């Protein structure tokens, strides 16, 4: 199910019966290297927040009280996101006012494609990478706290997630694609507007059946 360049789709995170994150993204390319997506500053996104103002960073999703997807504006940077085929991660390029400022490795489940959307599940643990390829783990404490929670992952799965991160760290240190400078000079079309969730055909509040 390839997507067409210029098409706007929704990138979603799913967990159990919940859609926890929804973000409209413009397709740059969809080929053997993966699905490449663009989300500029000032665009909309939605995240799951409960009645007490908690996100999944503060509380596990199954303990949220009356959680709802809440729409916000993406601020501070533009992002280019590569989702390699069948990969348990995505790689993000950060840009501020057109200048590349670093990579972000989001460890996540291999994606499922649907008409108008691409769905995955966040694995909590991430890696932040500077333009000089200095790296550090992110959300380690949160990741450790989620191990064994039935809504997240067991100890064996957690080890597999860490192993995927360590594999990518070797790529970072070796300056291998996608950390070889590819896309660091990316320039979006000036005709592309900020994205709204209503631009994309798939924005359900719940996980699809």
mmCIF file with all atom_site columns, C-alpha atoms in Angstrom:
data_model
loop_
_atom_site.group_PDB
_atom_site.id
_atom_site.type_symbol
_atom_site.label_atom_id
_atom_site.label_alt_id
_atom_site.label_comp_id
_atom_site.label_asym_id
_atom_site.label_entity_id
_atom_site.label_seq_id
_atom_site.pdbx_PDB_ins_code
_atom_site.Cartn_x
_atom_site.Cartn_y
_atom_site.Cartn_z
_atom_site.occupancy
_atom_site.B_iso_or_equiv
_atom_site.pdbx_formal_charge
_atom_site.auth_seq_id
_atom_site.auth_comp_id
_atom_site.auth_asym_id
_atom_site.auth_atom_id
_atom_site.pdbx_PDB_model_num
ATOM 1   C CA . UNK A 1 1   ? 0.000   0.000   0.000  1.00 0.00 ? 1   UNK A CA 1
ATOM 2   C CA . UNK A 1 2   ? 2.400   2.765   -1.139 1.00 0.00 ? 2   UNK A CA 1
ATOM 3   C CA . UNK A 1 3   ? 1.586   6.398   -0.430 1.00 0.00 ? 3   UNK A CA 1
ATOM 4   C CA . UNK A 1 4   ? 1.963   9.142   -3.017 1.00 0.00 ? 4   UNK A CA 1
ATOM 5   C CA . UNK A 1 5   ? 4.424   12.063  -2.612 1.00 0.00 ? 5   UNK A CA 1
ATOM 6   C CA . UNK A 1 6   ? 2.515   15.107  -1.422 1.00 0.00 ? 6   UNK A CA 1
ATOM 7   C CA . UNK A 1 7   ? -0.232  13.025  0.166  1.00 0.00 ? 7   UNK A CA 1
ATOM 8   C CA . UNK A 1 8   ? -1.153  13.917  3.754  1.00 0.00 ? 8   UNK A CA 1
ATOM 9   C CA . UNK A 1 9   ? -1.556  10.926  6.058  1.00 0.00 ? 9   UNK A CA 1
ATOM 10  C CA . UNK A 1 10  ? -1.878  10.467  9.815  1.00 0.00 ? 10  UNK A CA 1
ATOM 11  C CA . UNK A 1 11  ? 0.954   8.886   11.801 1.00 0.00 ? 11  UNK A CA 1
ATOM 12  C CA . UNK A 1 12  ? -0.598  7.269   14.882 1.00 0.00 ? 12  UNK A CA 1
ATOM 13  C CA . UNK A 1 13  ? 0.548   5.536   18.052 1.00 0.00 ? 13  UNK A CA 1
ATOM 14  C CA . UNK A 1 14  ? -1.757  2.814   19.357 1.00 0.00 ? 14  UNK A CA 1
ATOM 15  C CA . UNK A 1 15  ? -1.768  1.096   22.732 1.00 0.00 ? 15  UNK A CA 1
ATOM 16  C CA . UNK A 1 16  ? -4.444  -1.417  23.694 1.00 0.00 ? 16  UNK A CA 1
ATOM 17  C CA . UNK A 1 17  ? -7.840  0.092   22.813 1.00 0.00 ? 17  UNK A CA 1
ATOM 18  C CA . UNK A 1 18  ? -6.448  3.632   22.680 1.00 0.00 ? 18  UNK A CA 1
ATOM 19  C CA . UNK A 1 19  ? -5.049  5.835   19.977 1.00 0.00 ? 19  UNK A CA 1
ATOM 20  C CA . UNK A 1 20  ? -2.496  7.778   22.057 1.00 0.00 ? 20  UNK A CA 1
ATOM 21  C CA . UNK A 1 21  ? -1.012  10.079  19.389 1.00 0.00 ? 21  UNK A CA 1
ATOM 22  C CA . UNK A 1 22  ? -2.145  11.359  15.989 1.00 0.00 ? 22  UNK A CA 1
ATOM 23  C CA . UNK A 1 23  ? -0.056  13.602  13.739 1.00 0.00 ? 23  UNK A CA 1
ATOM 24  C CA . UNK A 1 24  ? -0.796  14.665  10.155 1.00 0.00 ? 24  UNK A CA 1
ATOM 25  C CA . UNK A 1 25  ? 2.289   14.315  7.967  1.00 0.00 ? 25  UNK A CA 1
ATOM 26  C CA . UNK A 1 26  ? 3.097   15.038  4.339  1.00 0.00 ? 26  UNK A CA 1
ATOM 27  C CA . UNK A 1 27  ? 4.583   12.165  2.334  1.00 0.00 ? 27  UNK A CA 1
ATOM 28  C CA . UNK A 1 28  ? 7.950   13.084  0.806  1.00 0.00 ? 28  UNK A CA 1
ATOM 29  C CA . UNK A 1 29  ? 8.757   9.650   -0.586 1.00 0.00 ? 29  UNK A CA 1
ATOM 30  C CA . UNK A 1 30  ? 7.815   6.017   -0.113 1.00 0.00 ? 30  UNK A CA 1
ATOM 31  C CA . UNK A 1 31  ? 10.407  3.582   -1.464 1.00 0.00 ? 31  UNK A CA 1
ATOM 32  C CA . UNK A 1 32  ? 12.848  0.830   -0.496 1.00 0.00 ? 32  UNK A CA 1
ATOM 33  C CA . UNK A 1 33  ? 14.546  3.044   2.130  1.00 0.00 ? 33  UNK A CA 1
ATOM 34  C CA . UNK A 1 34  ? 11.255  3.674   3.895  1.00 0.00 ? 34  UNK A CA 1
ATOM 35  C CA . UNK A 1 35  ? 8.385   6.096   4.277  1.00 0.00 ? 35  UNK A CA 1
ATOM 36  C CA . UNK A 1 36  ? 9.684   9.666   4.572  1.00 0.00 ? 36  UNK A CA 1
ATOM 37  C CA . UNK A 1 37  ? 7.296   12.164  6.187  1.00 0.00 ? 37  UNK A CA 1
ATOM 38  C CA . UNK A 1 38  ? 7.314   15.906  6.927  1.00 0.00 ? 38  UNK A CA 1
ATOM 39  C CA . UNK A 1 39  ? 5.638   17.789  9.795  1.00 0.00 ? 39  UNK A CA 1
ATOM 40  C CA . UNK A 1 40  ? 6.351   21.538  10.044 1.00 0.00 ? 40  UNK A CA 1
ATOM 41  C CA . UNK A 1 41  ? 6.184   23.806  13.054 1.00 0.00 ? 41  UNK A CA 1
ATOM 42  C CA . UNK A 1 42  ? 2.718   25.271  13.570 1.00 0.00 ? 42  UNK A CA 1
ATOM 43  C CA . UNK A 1 43  ? 0.963   22.064  12.510 1.00 0.00 ? 43  UNK A CA 1
ATOM 44  C CA . UNK A 1 44  ? -1.568  20.268  14.645 1.00 0.00 ? 44  UNK A CA 1
ATOM 45  C CA . UNK A 1 45  ? -1.091  17.025  16.524 1.00 0.00 ? 45  UNK A CA 1
ATOM 46  C CA . UNK A 1 46  ? -3.137  15.222  19.167 1.00 0.00 ? 46  UNK A CA 1
ATOM 47  C CA . UNK A 1 47  ? -2.018  13.367  22.253 1.00 0.00 ? 47  UNK A CA 1
ATOM 48  C CA . UNK A 1 48  ? -3.875  11.390  24.892 1.00 0.00 ? 48  UNK A CA 1
ATOM 49  C CA . UNK A 1 49  ? -4.412  13.397  28.090 1.00 0.00 ? 49  UNK A CA 1
ATOM 50  C CA . UNK A 1 50  ? -6.588  12.404  31.031 1.00 0.00 ? 50  UNK A CA 1
ATOM 51  C CA . UNK A 1 51  ? -9.002  14.427  33.146 1.00 0.00 ? 51  UNK A CA 1
ATOM 52  C CA . UNK A 1 52  ? -6.190  15.271  35.607 1.00 0.00 ? 52  UNK A CA 1
ATOM 53  C CA . UNK A 1 53  ? -3.858  16.589  32.914 1.00 0.00 ? 53  UNK A CA 1
ATOM 54  C CA . UNK A 1 54  ? -1.619  13.511  32.863 1.00 0.00 ? 54  UNK A CA 1
ATOM 55  C CA . UNK A 1 55  ? 0.058   12.196  29.729 1.00 0.00 ? 55  UNK A CA 1
ATOM 56  C CA . UNK A 1 56  ? 1.615   8.766   29.321 1.00 0.00 ? 56  UNK A CA 1
ATOM 57  C CA . UNK A 1 57  ? 4.891   10.178  30.622 1.00 0.00 ? 57  UNK A CA 1
ATOM 58  C CA . UNK A 1 58  ? 3.331   10.647  34.060 1.00 0.00 ? 58  UNK A CA 1
ATOM 59  C CA . UNK A 1 59  ? 1.017   7.656   34.288 1.00 0.00 ? 59  UNK A CA 1
ATOM 60  C CA . UNK A 1 60  ? 0.449   4.383   32.446 1.00 0.00 ? 60  UNK A CA 1
ATOM 61  C CA . UNK A 1 61  ? -2.343  4.570   29.906 1.00 0.00 ? 61  UNK A CA 1
ATOM 62  C CA . UNK A 1 62  ? -4.519  1.992   31.703 1.00 0.00 ? 62  UNK A CA 1
ATOM 63  C CA . UNK A 1 63  ? -4.543  4.184   34.852 1.00 0.00 ? 63  UNK A CA 1
ATOM 64  C CA . UNK A 1 64  ? -5.595  7.375   33.079 1.00 0.00 ? 64  UNK A CA 1
ATOM 65  C CA . UNK A 1 65  ? -8.909  8.842   34.218 1.00 0.00 ? 65  UNK A CA 1
ATOM 66  C CA . UNK A 1 66  ? -11.205 9.585   31.272 1.00 0.00 ? 66  UNK A CA 1
ATOM 67  C CA . UNK A 1 67  ? -8.394  9.959   28.693 1.00 0.00 ? 67  UNK A CA 1
ATOM 68  C CA . UNK A 1 68  ? -9.087  11.905  25.492 1.00 0.00 ? 68  UNK A CA 1
ATOM 69  C CA . UNK A 1 69  ? -7.063  12.883  22.454 1.00 0.00 ? 69  UNK A CA 1
ATOM 70  C CA . UNK A 1 70  ? -6.411  16.614  22.779 1.00 0.00 ? 70  UNK A CA 1
ATOM 71  C CA . UNK A 1 71  ? -5.283  18.762  19.850 1.00 0.00 ? 71  UNK A CA 1
ATOM 72  C CA . UNK A 1 72  ? -2.173  20.959  20.205 1.00 0.00 ? 72  UNK A CA 1
ATOM 73  C CA . UNK A 1 73  ? 0.144   22.941  17.929 1.00 0.00 ? 73  UNK A CA 1
ATOM 74  C CA . UNK A 1 74  ? 3.620   21.547  17.211 1.00 0.00 ? 74  UNK A CA 1
ATOM 75  C CA . UNK A 1 75  ? 6.122   24.227  18.256 1.00 0.00 ? 75  UNK A CA 1
ATOM 76  C CA . UNK A 1 76  ? 9.863   24.826  18.197 1.00 0.00 ? 76  UNK A CA 1
ATOM 77  C CA . UNK A 1 77  ? 11.013  22.779  15.230 1.00 0.00 ? 77  UNK A CA 1
ATOM 78  C CA . UNK A 1 78  ? 10.139  21.078  11.973 1.00 0.00 ? 78  UNK A CA 1
ATOM 79  C CA . UNK A 1 79  ? 10.622  17.323  11.708 1.00 0.00 ? 79  UNK A CA 1
ATOM 80  C CA . UNK A 1 80  ? 11.407  14.900  8.918  1.00 0.00 ? 80  UNK A CA 1
ATOM 81  C CA . UNK A 1 81  ? 10.588  11.297  9.887  1.00 0.00 ? 81  UNK A CA 1
ATOM 82  C CA . UNK A 1 82  ? 11.857  8.134   8.205  1.00 0.00 ? 82  UNK A CA 1
ATOM 83  C CA . UNK A 1 83  ? 10.035  4.872   8.914  1.00 0.00 ? 83  UNK A CA 1
ATOM 84  C CA . UNK A 1 84  ? 12.196  2.108   7.376  1.00 0.00 ? 84  UNK A CA 1
ATOM 85  C CA . UNK A 1 85  ? 10.362  -0.995  6.089  1.00 0.00 ? 85  UNK A CA 1
ATOM 86  C CA . UNK A 1 86  ? 9.493   -3.487  8.847  1.00 0.00 ? 86  UNK A CA 1
ATOM 87  C CA . UNK A 1 87  ? 11.757  -1.634  11.292 1.00 0.00 ? 87  UNK A CA 1
ATOM 88  C CA . UNK A 1 88  ? 11.229  -1.355  15.060 1.00 0.00 ? 88  UNK A CA 1
ATOM 89  C CA . UNK A 1 89  ? 12.174  2.328   15.030 1.00 0.00 ? 89  UNK A CA 1
ATOM 90  C CA . UNK A 1 90  ? 11.822  5.622   13.204 1.00 0.00 ? 90  UNK A CA 1
ATOM 91  C CA . UNK A 1 91  ? 14.498  8.271   12.721 1.00 0.00 ? 91  UNK A CA 1
ATOM 92  C CA . UNK A 1 92  ? 13.660  11.962  12.975 1.00 0.00 ? 92  UNK A CA 1
ATOM 93  C CA . UNK A 1 93  ? 15.604  14.951  11.667 1.00 0.00 ? 93  UNK A CA 1
ATOM 94  C CA . UNK A 1 94  ? 15.066  18.183  13.626 1.00 0.00 ? 94  UNK A CA 1
ATOM 95  C CA . UNK A 1 95  ? 15.212  21.568  11.905 1.00 0.00 ? 95  UNK A CA 1
ATOM 96  C CA . UNK A 1 96  ? 14.968  25.015  13.468 1.00 0.00 ? 96  UNK A CA 1
ATOM 97  C CA . UNK A 1 97  ? 14.358  27.853  11.005 1.00 0.00 ? 97  UNK A CA 1
ATOM 98  C CA . UNK A 1 98  ? 15.651  25.615  8.236  1.00 0.00 ? 98  UNK A CA 1
ATOM 99  C CA . UNK A 1 99  ? 18.841  24.582  10.076 1.00 0.00 ? 99  UNK A CA 1
ATOM 100 C CA . UNK A 1 100 ? 19.452  20.930  10.949 1.00 0.00 ? 100 UNK A CA 1
ATOM 101 C CA . UNK A 1 101 ? 19.846  20.549  14.727 1.00 0.00 ? 101 UNK A CA 1
ATOM 102 C CA . UNK A 1 102 ? 20.042  16.785  15.310 1.00 0.00 ? 102 UNK A CA 1
ATOM 103 C CA . UNK A 1 103 ? 18.443  13.368  15.044 1.00 0.00 ? 103 UNK A CA 1
ATOM 104 C CA . UNK A 1 104 ? 15.988  11.555  17.267 1.00 0.00 ? 104 UNK A CA 1
ATOM 105 C CA . UNK A 1 105 ? 15.601  7.784   17.262 1.00 0.00 ? 105 UNK A CA 1
ATOM 106 C CA . UNK A 1 106 ? 12.126  6.716   18.327 1.00 0.00 ? 106 UNK A CA 1
ATOM 107 C CA . UNK A 1 107 ? 11.998  3.022   19.222 1.00 0.00 ? 107 UNK A CA 1
ATOM 108 C CA . UNK A 1 108 ? 8.598   1.712   18.181 1.00 0.00 ? 108 UNK A CA 1
ATOM 109 C CA . UNK A 1 109 ? 6.759   -1.288  16.768 1.00 0.00 ? 109 UNK A CA 1
ATOM 110 C CA . UNK A 1 110 ? 7.001   -2.046  13.042 1.00 0.00 ? 110 UNK A CA 1
ATOM 111 C CA . UNK A 1 111 ? 4.261   -0.033  11.397 1.00 0.00 ? 111 UNK A CA 1
ATOM 112 C CA . UNK A 1 112 ? 0.949   -1.160  9.965  1.00 0.00 ? 112 UNK A CA 1
ATOM 113 C CA . UNK A 1 113 ? -0.277  0.702   6.898  1.00 0.00 ? 113 UNK A CA 1
ATOM 114 C CA . UNK A 1 114 ? -3.932  1.593   6.500  1.00 0.00 ? 114 UNK A CA 1
ATOM 115 C CA . UNK A 1 115 ? -5.736  3.804   3.981  1.00 0.00 ? 115 UNK A CA 1
ATOM 116 C CA . UNK A 1 116 ? -4.692  7.312   4.992  1.00 0.00 ? 116 UNK A CA 1
ATOM 117 C CA . UNK A 1 117 ? -2.627  6.362   8.021  1.00 0.00 ? 117 UNK A CA 1
ATOM 118 C CA . UNK A 1 118 ? 0.409   4.521   9.318  1.00 0.00 ? 118 UNK A CA 1
ATOM 119 C CA . UNK A 1 119 ? 0.099   2.983   12.793 1.00 0.00 ? 119 UNK A CA 1
ATOM 120 C CA . UNK A 1 120 ? 2.729   1.924   15.295 1.00 0.00 ? 120 UNK A CA 1
ATOM 121 C CA . UNK A 1 121 ? 3.202   1.496   19.040 1.00 0.00 ? 121 UNK A CA 1
ATOM 122 C CA . UNK A 1 122 ? 5.700   3.576   20.998 1.00 0.00 ? 122 UNK A CA 1
ATOM 123 C CA . UNK A 1 123 ? 8.395   1.613   22.876 1.00 0.00 ? 123 UNK A CA 1
ATOM 124 C CA . UNK A 1 124 ? 9.061   4.498   25.310 1.00 0.00 ? 124 UNK A CA 1
ATOM 125 C CA . UNK A 1 125 ? 12.876  4.310   25.104 1.00 0.00 ? 125 UNK A CA 1
ATOM 126 C CA . UNK A 1 126 ? 14.518  6.758   22.655 1.00 0.00 ? 126 UNK A CA 1
ATOM 127 C CA . UNK A 1 127 ? 17.924  8.111   21.613 1.00 0.00 ? 127 UNK A CA 1
ATOM 128 C CA . UNK A 1 128 ? 18.819  11.790  21.124 1.00 0.00 ? 128 UNK A CA 1
ATOM 129 C CA . UNK A 1 129 ? 21.683  12.489  18.697 1.00 0.00 ? 129 UNK A CA 1
ATOM 130 C CA . UNK A 1 130 ? 23.524  15.786  18.099 1.00 0.00 ? 130 UNK A CA 1
ATOM 131 C CA . UNK A 1 131 ? 24.744  16.888  14.633 1.00 0.00 ? 131 UNK A CA 1
ATOM 132 C CA . UNK A 1 132 ? 28.219  15.744  15.825 1.00 0.00 ? 132 UNK A CA 1
ATOM 133 C CA . UNK A 1 133 ? 26.711  12.281  16.479 1.00 0.00 ? 133 UNK A CA 1
ATOM 134 C CA . UNK A 1 134 ? 27.030  12.477  20.228 1.00 0.00 ? 134 UNK A CA 1
ATOM 135 C CA . UNK A 1 135 ? 24.154  10.428  21.604 1.00 0.00 ? 135 UNK A CA 1
ATOM 136 C CA . UNK A 1 136 ? 22.287  9.719   24.823 1.00 0.00 ? 136 UNK A CA 1
ATOM 137 C CA . UNK A 1 137 ? 19.384  7.543   25.873 1.00 0.00 ? 137 UNK A CA 1
ATOM 138 C CA . UNK A 1 138 ? 16.102  9.289   26.641 1.00 0.00 ? 138 UNK A CA 1
ATOM 139 C CA . UNK A 1 139 ? 13.264  8.240   29.001 1.00 0.00 ? 139 UNK A CA 1
ATOM 140 C CA . UNK A 1 140 ? 15.264  5.399   30.558 1.00 0.00 ? 140 UNK A CA 1
ATOM 141 C CA . UNK A 1 141 ? 13.492  5.625   33.939 1.00 0.00 ? 141 UNK A CA 1
ATOM 142 C CA . UNK A 1 142 ? 10.067  5.658   32.318 1.00 0.00 ? 142 UNK A CA 1
ATOM 143 C CA . UNK A 1 143 ? 11.022  2.665   30.180 1.00 0.00 ? 143 UNK A CA 1
ATOM 144 C CA . UNK A 1 144 ? 12.231  0.680   33.207 1.00 0.00 ? 144 UNK A CA 1
ATOM 145 C CA . UNK A 1 145 ? 9.032   1.475   35.106 1.00 0.00 ? 145 UNK A CA 1
ATOM 146 C CA . UNK A 1 146 ? 6.887   0.119   32.254 1.00 0.00 ? 146 UNK A CA 1
ATOM 147 C CA . UNK A 1 147 ? 8.571   -3.301  32.120 1.00 0.00 ? 147 UNK A CA 1
ATOM 148 C CA . UNK A 1 148 ? 6.112   -5.957  33.250 1.00 0.00 ? 148 UNK A CA 1
ATOM 149 C CA . UNK A 1 149 ? 3.063   -3.744  32.829 1.00 0.00 ? 149 UNK A CA 1
ATOM 150 C CA . UNK A 1 150 ? 0.544   -5.710  30.717 1.00 0.00 ? 150 UNK A CA 1
ATOM 151 C CA . UNK A 1 151 ? -0.244  -2.599  28.677 1.00 0.00 ? 151 UNK A CA 1
ATOM 152 C CA . UNK A 1 152 ? 3.423   -2.242  27.693 1.00 0.00 ? 152 UNK A CA 1
ATOM 153 C CA . UNK A 1 153 ? 6.058   -5.004  27.499 1.00 0.00 ? 153 UNK A CA 1
ATOM 154 C CA . UNK A 1 154 ? 7.559   -7.887  29.421 1.00 0.00 ? 154 UNK A CA 1
ATOM 155 C CA . UNK A 1 155 ? 11.248  -8.282  30.307 1.00 0.00 ? 155 UNK A CA 1
ATOM 156 C CA . UNK A 1 156 ? 12.109  -10.255 27.162 1.00 0.00 ? 156 UNK A CA 1
ATOM 157 C CA . UNK A 1 157 ? 10.501  -7.663  24.908 1.00 0.00 ? 157 UNK A CA 1
ATOM 158 C CA . UNK A 1 158 ? 12.293  -4.900  26.813 1.00 0.00 ? 158 UNK A CA 1
ATOM 159 C CA . UNK A 1 159 ? 15.626  -6.585  26.046 1.00 0.00 ? 159 UNK A CA 1
ATOM 160 C CA . UNK A 1 160 ? 14.698  -6.756  22.369 1.00 0.00 ? 160 UNK A CA 1
ATOM 161 C CA . UNK A 1 161 ? 13.875  -3.036  22.423 1.00 0.00 ? 161 UNK A CA 1
ATOM 162 C CA . UNK A 1 162 ? 17.229  -2.224  24.057 1.00 0.00 ? 162 UNK A CA 1
ATOM 163 C CA . UNK A 1 163 ? 19.015  -4.383  21.506 1.00 0.00 ? 163 UNK A CA 1
ATOM 164 C CA . UNK A 1 164 ? 17.412  -2.425  18.685 1.00 0.00 ? 164 UNK A CA 1
ATOM 165 C CA . UNK A 1 165 ? 18.628  0.786   20.300 1.00 0.00 ? 165 UNK A CA 1
ATOM 166 C CA . UNK A 1 166 ? 22.157  -0.578  20.676 1.00 0.00 ? 166 UNK A CA 1
ATOM 167 C CA . UNK A 1 167 ? 22.158  -1.647  17.024 1.00 0.00 ? 167 UNK A CA 1
ATOM 168 C CA . UNK A 1 168 ? 21.253  1.902   15.992 1.00 0.00 ? 168 UNK A CA 1
ATOM 169 C CA . UNK A 1 169 ? 23.915  3.377   18.276 1.00 0.00 ? 169 UNK A CA 1
ATOM 170 C CA . UNK A 1 170 ? 26.500  1.410   16.302 1.00 0.00 ? 170 UNK A CA 1
ATOM 171 C CA . UNK A 1 171 ? 25.111  2.937   13.117 1.00 0.00 ? 171 UNK A CA 1
ATOM 172 C CA . UNK A 1 172 ? 25.299  6.410   14.655 1.00 0.00 ? 172 UNK A CA 1
ATOM 173 C CA . UNK A 1 173 ? 28.917  5.956   15.684 1.00 0.00 ? 173 UNK A CA 1
ATOM 174 C CA . UNK A 1 174 ? 29.811  4.505   12.282 1.00 0.00 ? 174 UNK A CA 1
ATOM 175 C CA . UNK A 1 175 ? 28.044  7.416   10.501 1.00 0.00 ? 175 UNK A CA 1
ATOM 176 C CA . UNK A 1 176 ? 26.013  4.954   8.505  1.00 0.00 ? 176 UNK A CA 1
ATOM 177 C CA . UNK A 1 177 ? 22.730  5.829   6.790  1.00 0.00 ? 177 UNK A CA 1
ATOM 178 C CA . UNK A 1 178 ? 20.554  7.455   7.953  1.00 0.00 ? 178 UNK A CA 1
ATOM 179 C CA . UNK A 1 179 ? 23.193  9.179   10.120 1.00 0.00 ? 179 UNK A CA 1
ATOM 180 C CA . UNK A 1 180 ? 25.566  9.894   7.235  1.00 0.00 ? 180 UNK A CA 1
ATOM 181 C CA . UNK A 1 181 ? 24.345  13.415  6.490  1.00 0.00 ? 181 UNK A CA 1
ATOM 182 C CA . UNK A 1 182 ? 21.497  12.379  4.210  1.00 0.00 ? 182 UNK A CA 1
ATOM 183 C CA . UNK A 1 183 ? 18.553  14.805  4.405  1.00 0.00 ? 183 UNK A CA 1
ATOM 184 C CA . UNK A 1 184 ? 20.374  17.231  6.725  1.00 0.00 ? 184 UNK A CA 1
ATOM 185 C CA . UNK A 1 185 ? 20.028  19.840  3.970  1.00 0.00 ? 185 UNK A CA 1
ATOM 186 C CA . UNK A 1 186 ? 16.345  19.083  3.346  1.00 0.00 ? 186 UNK A CA 1
ATOM 187 C CA . UNK A 1 187 ? 14.292  22.074  2.252  1.00 0.00 ? 187 UNK A CA 1
ATOM 188 C CA . UNK A 1 188 ? 10.476  21.863  2.126  1.00 0.00 ? 188 UNK A CA 1
ATOM 189 C CA . UNK A 1 189 ? 8.488   23.513  -0.615 1.00 0.00 ? 189 UNK A CA 1
ATOM 190 C CA . UNK A 1 190 ? 7.511   27.052  0.430  1.00 0.00 ? 190 UNK A CA 1
ATOM 191 C CA . UNK A 1 191 ? 4.030   26.232  -0.869 1.00 0.00 ? 191 UNK A CA 1
ATOM 192 C CA . UNK A 1 192 ? 3.428   23.573  1.779  1.00 0.00 ? 192 UNK A CA 1
ATOM 193 C CA . UNK A 1 193 ? 1.172   24.914  4.540  1.00 0.00 ? 193 UNK A CA 1
ATOM 194 C CA . UNK A 1 194 ? 1.076   23.868  8.169  1.00 0.00 ? 194 UNK A CA 1
ATOM 195 C CA . UNK A 1 195 ? -0.930  20.673  8.560  1.00 0.00 ? 195 UNK A CA 1
ATOM 196 C CA . UNK A 1 196 ? -4.268  20.212  10.283 1.00 0.00 ? 196 UNK A CA 1
ATOM 197 C CA . UNK A 1 197 ? -5.651  16.930  11.523 1.00 0.00 ? 197 UNK A CA 1
ATOM 198 C CA . UNK A 1 198 ? -8.677  17.488  9.298  1.00 0.00 ? 198 UNK A CA 1
ATOM 199 C CA . UNK A 1 199 ? -6.317  17.448  6.267  1.00 0.00 ? 199 UNK A CA 1
ATOM 200 C CA . UNK A 1 200 ? -5.835  13.720  6.788  1.00 0.00 ? 200 UNK A CA 1
ATOM 201 C CA . UNK A 1 201 ? -8.576  11.134  6.213  1.00 0.00 ? 201 UNK A CA 1
ATOM 202 C CA . UNK A 1 202 ? -7.714  9.003   9.263  1.00 0.00 ? 202 UNK A CA 1
ATOM 203 C CA . UNK A 1 203 ? -8.135  10.658  12.665 1.00 0.00 ? 203 UNK A CA 1
ATOM 204 C CA . UNK A 1 204 ? -10.214 8.269   14.826 1.00 0.00 ? 204 UNK A CA 1
ATOM 205 C CA . UNK A 1 205 ? -10.236 8.645   18.594 1.00 0.00 ? 205 UNK A CA 1
ATOM 206 C CA . UNK A 1 206 ? -10.001 4.902   19.133 1.00 0.00 ? 206 UNK A CA 1
ATOM 207 C CA . UNK A 1 207 ? -7.901  2.082   17.820 1.00 0.00 ? 207 UNK A CA 1
ATOM 208 C CA . UNK A 1 208 ? -9.279  0.593   14.585 1.00 0.00 ? 208 UNK A CA 1
ATOM 209 C CA . UNK A 1 209 ? -10.847 -2.855  14.767 1.00 0.00 ? 209 UNK A CA 1
#
